[in-house]
Amino acid sequence: MPDPINATPAPQQVSARSAKLSASLFNYGNIAAVAPGLVLAPYILLAQPTGMSMILLFVLMMVPPILWFGVSMVVYALARHHPDPQDGHFTQQAAYRFYGMFGLVIPVGTFYGTDWRLWILTGGIVAAILIPWSLLDLRRIGRMHWQDTFVTEEHHA
């Protein structure tokens, strides 16, 4: 009868498809977070809505990046430590872009005060930079050759 204490665990397979999806996830989140800004910024600046419609449009533009900022930390923590090192690389690059763009907005935006036009314009510029860069990264991820990864769990007593 085999000794269960000294038995080595069987390696688990992480599919290439799973690694590819995990590497793409942060980029998809970046696009989803800033796409409303790219769409709504020109409309708000040109149409200049007033009252409740202006407030609603501003909220629709600002809430997705704020939510993604929180969710992205979980996505980063999960994907950055994926067994496939390519996965961690792509996740890290997408995170650098997102956190870098929003890290720049905070100190620069301090000088905007309540001038909503500058805030709207900045959101549109961030989206115009971040979306094409994320799409380029997704294209790179799609063209890469992904392989299944095998992971062995080690149990420490």
Short mmCIF file of C-alpha atoms in Angstrom, two decimals:
data_model
loop_
_atom_site.label_atom_id
_atom_site.label_comp_id
_atom_site.label_asym_id
_atom_site.label_seq_id
_atom_site.Cartn_x
_atom_site.Cartn_y
_atom_site.Cartn_z
CA MET A 1 0.00 0.00 0.00
CA PRO A 2 1.48 3.38 -1.00
CA ASP A 3 2.39 5.83 1.73
CA PRO A 4 0.00 8.84 1.39
CA ILE A 5 2.30 11.15 3.35
CA ASN A 6 5.26 10.75 1.01
CA ALA A 7 3.21 10.58 -2.18
CA THR A 8 3.96 13.36 -4.65
CA PRO A 9 0.88 15.16 -5.92
CA ALA A 10 0.05 14.81 -9.58
CA PRO A 11 0.77 17.93 -11.63
CA GLN A 12 -2.27 20.01 -12.52
CA GLN A 13 -2.68 21.37 -16.01
CA VAL A 14 -3.46 25.04 -16.65
CA SER A 15 -4.72 25.34 -20.19
CA ALA A 16 -3.22 27.73 -22.73
CA ARG A 17 -6.68 29.17 -23.28
CA SER A 18 -6.97 29.99 -19.57
CA ALA A 19 -3.56 31.69 -19.57
CA LYS A 20 -4.44 33.71 -22.66
CA LEU A 21 -7.73 34.85 -21.15
CA SER A 22 -6.06 35.75 -17.87
CA ALA A 23 -3.38 37.78 -19.70
CA SER A 24 -6.11 39.66 -21.59
CA LEU A 25 -8.38 40.39 -18.64
CA PHE A 26 -6.64 43.52 -17.36
CA ASN A 27 -6.62 45.04 -20.84
CA TYR A 28 -10.33 44.34 -21.28
CA GLY A 29 -10.96 45.98 -17.92
CA ASN A 30 -8.95 49.04 -18.96
CA ILE A 31 -11.01 49.41 -22.13
CA ALA A 32 -14.33 48.94 -20.34
CA ALA A 33 -13.34 51.47 -17.67
CA VAL A 34 -12.36 54.31 -19.98
CA ALA A 35 -14.54 53.70 -23.07
CA PRO A 36 -17.43 55.74 -21.62
CA GLY A 37 -15.03 58.68 -21.31
CA LEU A 38 -14.02 58.41 -24.93
CA VAL A 39 -17.65 58.36 -26.04
CA LEU A 40 -19.14 60.85 -23.59
CA ALA A 41 -16.35 63.46 -23.42
CA PRO A 42 -16.87 64.87 -26.93
CA TYR A 43 -20.64 64.84 -26.47
CA ILE A 44 -20.48 66.70 -23.16
CA LEU A 45 -17.98 69.25 -24.48
CA LEU A 46 -19.89 69.93 -27.72
CA ALA A 47 -23.53 69.68 -26.58
CA GLN A 48 -22.94 71.20 -23.12
CA PRO A 49 -25.97 69.63 -21.46
CA THR A 50 -27.30 71.28 -18.32
CA GLY A 51 -28.93 70.25 -15.08
CA MET A 52 -29.57 66.61 -14.27
CA SER A 53 -28.52 65.36 -17.70
CA MET A 54 -25.06 66.86 -17.18
CA ILE A 55 -24.75 65.25 -13.77
CA LEU A 56 -25.88 61.88 -15.11
CA LEU A 57 -23.43 62.00 -18.02
CA PHE A 58 -20.59 62.99 -15.71
CA VAL A 59 -21.43 60.11 -13.35
CA LEU A 60 -21.62 57.65 -16.28
CA MET A 61 -18.16 58.78 -17.29
CA MET A 62 -16.55 58.67 -13.84
CA VAL A 63 -18.01 55.59 -12.14
CA PRO A 64 -16.52 52.86 -14.41
CA PRO A 65 -12.87 53.91 -13.85
CA ILE A 66 -13.44 54.18 -10.11
CA LEU A 67 -15.02 50.72 -9.96
CA TRP A 68 -12.30 49.25 -12.18
CA PHE A 69 -9.66 50.77 -9.92
CA GLY A 70 -10.95 48.62 -7.06
CA VAL A 71 -11.65 45.47 -9.07
CA SER A 72 -8.34 45.73 -10.92
CA MET A 73 -6.39 45.13 -7.74
CA VAL A 74 -8.00 41.71 -7.37
CA VAL A 75 -7.50 40.92 -11.07
CA TYR A 76 -3.86 41.97 -10.81
CA ALA A 77 -3.23 39.85 -7.71
CA LEU A 78 -4.74 36.78 -9.35
CA ALA A 79 -3.23 37.15 -12.81
CA ARG A 80 0.22 38.43 -11.85
CA HIS A 81 1.00 35.20 -10.02
CA HIS A 82 -0.28 32.91 -12.76
CA PRO A 83 1.96 29.89 -13.42
CA ASP A 84 2.62 31.08 -16.99
CA PRO A 85 5.16 33.93 -16.77
CA GLN A 86 3.85 35.54 -19.99
CA ASP A 87 0.53 36.02 -18.25
CA GLY A 88 2.13 37.94 -15.40
CA HIS A 89 4.10 40.10 -17.84
CA PHE A 90 1.06 41.21 -19.84
CA THR A 91 -0.95 41.83 -16.68
CA GLN A 92 1.84 43.91 -15.20
CA GLN A 93 2.20 46.02 -18.35
CA ALA A 94 -1.55 46.70 -18.50
CA ALA A 95 -1.54 47.62 -14.82
CA TYR A 96 1.38 50.02 -15.30
CA ARG A 97 -0.54 51.81 -18.01
CA PHE A 98 -3.79 52.06 -16.05
CA TYR A 99 -2.30 53.07 -12.71
CA GLY A 100 0.16 55.40 -14.43
CA MET A 101 -2.55 57.27 -16.31
CA PHE A 102 -4.72 57.67 -13.27
CA GLY A 103 -1.73 58.41 -11.08
CA LEU A 104 -1.04 61.35 -13.37
CA VAL A 105 -4.66 62.55 -13.37
CA ILE A 106 -4.81 62.96 -9.58
CA PRO A 107 -1.97 65.48 -9.10
CA VAL A 108 -2.70 67.33 -12.33
CA GLY A 109 -6.43 67.39 -11.58
CA THR A 110 -5.73 69.02 -8.24
CA PHE A 111 -5.29 72.29 -10.11
CA TYR A 112 -8.55 71.93 -12.07
CA GLY A 113 -10.78 72.76 -9.14
CA THR A 114 -14.39 72.73 -10.27
CA ASP A 115 -13.73 73.41 -13.95
CA TRP A 116 -15.63 70.38 -15.27
CA ARG A 117 -14.43 71.00 -18.85
CA LEU A 118 -10.86 70.18 -17.85
CA TRP A 119 -11.99 67.02 -16.04
CA ILE A 120 -14.02 65.90 -19.06
CA LEU A 121 -11.18 66.68 -21.45
CA THR A 122 -8.70 64.77 -19.28
CA GLY A 123 -10.99 61.73 -19.17
CA GLY A 124 -11.22 61.78 -22.95
CA ILE A 125 -7.45 62.10 -23.35
CA VAL A 126 -6.82 59.23 -20.93
CA ALA A 127 -9.26 57.06 -22.90
CA ALA A 128 -7.73 58.09 -26.23
CA ILE A 129 -4.32 56.93 -24.99
CA LEU A 130 -5.29 53.87 -22.96
CA ILE A 131 -7.74 52.20 -25.37
CA PRO A 132 -5.45 51.94 -28.43
CA TRP A 133 -2.56 50.80 -26.23
CA SER A 134 -4.74 48.10 -24.66
CA LEU A 135 -6.01 47.00 -28.08
CA LEU A 136 -2.41 46.72 -29.30
CA ASP A 137 -1.58 44.57 -26.28
CA LEU A 138 -4.63 42.37 -26.90
CA ARG A 139 -3.43 41.92 -30.46
CA ARG A 140 0.01 40.85 -29.19
CA ILE A 141 -1.61 38.42 -26.76
CA GLY A 142 -3.72 36.97 -29.56
CA ARG A 143 -0.71 36.43 -31.81
CA MET A 144 1.45 34.75 -29.18
CA HIS A 145 1.82 31.01 -28.97
CA TRP A 146 0.39 29.91 -25.63
CA GLN A 147 1.12 26.49 -24.15
CA ASP A 148 -0.43 24.47 -21.39
CA THR A 149 1.37 24.85 -18.08
CA PHE A 150 1.75 22.14 -15.49
CA VAL A 151 1.85 23.03 -11.83
CA THR A 152 2.78 20.79 -8.92
CA GLU A 153 1.48 21.69 -5.50
CA GLU A 154 3.94 21.36 -2.67
CA HIS A 155 2.59 20.68 0.79
CA HIS A 156 4.67 21.90 3.69
CA ALA A 157 4.23 20.44 7.12
#
